[in-house]
Amino acid sequence: MLDLLNLPGIKPVDMYKESKALIIVAVADVAETFICPDCKIPMHKHGTRKNKFSDTPLYMEPVRLEVQRPRFRCESCGKMAMSKLSFLDDKRRATKRLVDVIRQQCFSATFRALADETGVAVNTVKNIAHDLIQELEQTVRYETPVIMGIDEVNLAGGYRCIITNLTTNNVFEMLEERTQDHLKTFFNDLPDREKVEWVCTDLWRPFKRSFAAFLPNAKLIIDKFHVVKMALEALEEERRKYQVQLSKDNLINVKRSIQWLILKRHENLTPAEHKALAIVREQIPELAIAYDLKESFFTIYDEPEKQLAQNAFEAWKNRLPHEGMEPFKKLVKMVHNHYDEIFAYWDAPFTITNAFTEGLSGLIKMSNRLGRGNSYEIIRAKTLYSVEARKVGSGFRSGREKVEYGPHIPTLLKQAESSELD
Ligand SMILES: [Zn+2]
């Protein structure tokens, strides 16, 4: 029989089909002699032993090897011996090459699909993936970001903390939850902590208290997107209050579109939307005031310098009416609570928070596509150890030591999009 197995130490002698697998019968092809390690005398042949092992699929069928090996026995002490098969995995009843195939595919295919394809149990696939993840955790190291983003993304059934490198747009780390405990552990284990110069995050207060102790050289910035989002939320609250006041005639024209109309920036309104806004001004002047407050809040970020931005915020604050507009007064409080971090935006070397927002929206899109049917552990591994995405931006420092920044977010997104088409 042609040796289609190509495994050292055994030769195929027969092949037959069982319901779910191709069985290849093989025999050990060695004329080995065994010496008893204790008695130092030759051992004698003592029957044969039949064992089954899973191997890589053949003709798109799972393969089971049925290997027959002679057993040897020491006549003096009764010790038994059998030829070792070097192609077997140490931990599983499977060939090394099958375990390799599963390792290569376990982040791109589902465990169930891999189990069906190879004929091994789903749990075996899971264990192989788990071992691989542990190995990667020990060996893969990414460069500590100089400009770090910290945010939350809803992934695999919960809000996960994602730490990004904002200079290179790579994922640096993923934590199961964004709690003080998780972050403290992360910061404690972070190599080159002193390298971090900027940290960009949202308006999450607990973080502000703890991070300074861990990152001695870092300045905290609250990103622009999360700040202006509060102005939008304030406007939304006002809209819900006043929209009911629209007259019936105008309701038809305006009501349906009023929500997104007022959320839009003034310069992006179409002529029809300008007309609708004029109706709002006429019928609900309070809502128009809220709209104008939102618009002028946004323009704070158009200021080229920190002092000018702070002045613009003061001027904006002074325009708030004494009565009403409570959601905007809440916004003022929030700005004061995070004053230094919000205005640190103007101290940053470049527009860090744009990179933060773009990276984050990429991650959110990716998580929407990755989420289904995967555990957190696997999603994290798929994200952090994606071979393709890790190639982007990696290189060698002084020609020797490999430098990696982590998986590139746009590449991760592309992968997630293409796997959705499968
Ligand atoms: Zn012996």
Tab-separated table of N, CA and C in Angstrom, residues 30 34 44 100 171 208 238 286 300 372 403-404:
chain	number	residue	atom	x	y	z
A	30	VAL	N	9.278	-1.013	12.634
A	30	VAL	CA	10.620	-1.197	13.179
A	30	VAL	C	10.865	-2.631	13.612
A	34	PHE	N	14.495	-4.398	22.369
A	34	PHE	CA	14.429	-3.655	23.628
A	34	PHE	C	15.287	-4.312	24.690
A	44	HIS	N	11.614	-9.787	25.348
A	44	HIS	CA	11.027	-10.656	24.331
A	44	HIS	C	9.684	-10.132	23.871
A	100	ASP	N	-1.427	20.774	15.406
A	100	ASP	CA	-0.953	21.999	14.752
A	100	ASP	C	-2.040	22.628	13.888
A	171	VAL	N	-4.556	47.609	18.999
A	171	VAL	CA	-5.052	47.182	20.309
A	171	VAL	C	-3.844	46.743	21.125
A	208	LYS	N	-9.632	58.190	37.163
A	208	LYS	CA	-8.889	59.425	37.389
A	208	LYS	C	-8.144	59.374	38.723
A	238	GLU	N	-34.007	68.008	26.430
A	238	GLU	CA	-34.868	69.176	26.192
A	238	GLU	C	-35.891	68.864	25.101
A	286	GLU	N	-37.896	77.611	23.129
A	286	GLU	CA	-37.007	77.023	24.142
A	286	GLU	C	-36.113	75.938	23.526
A	300	ILE	N	-16.620	75.363	20.994
A	300	ILE	CA	-15.502	75.480	21.947
A	300	ILE	C	-14.301	74.713	21.394
A	372	ARG	N	-20.985	36.972	18.145
A	372	ARG	CA	-21.892	35.830	18.276
A	372	ARG	C	-21.182	34.512	18.590
A	403	VAL	N	9.885	44.128	17.376
A	403	VAL	CA	9.008	45.077	18.050
A	403	VAL	C	7.602	44.918	17.490
A	404	GLU	N	6.640	44.739	18.410
A	404	GLU	CA	5.247	44.641	17.983
A	404	GLU	C	4.423	45.629	18.782
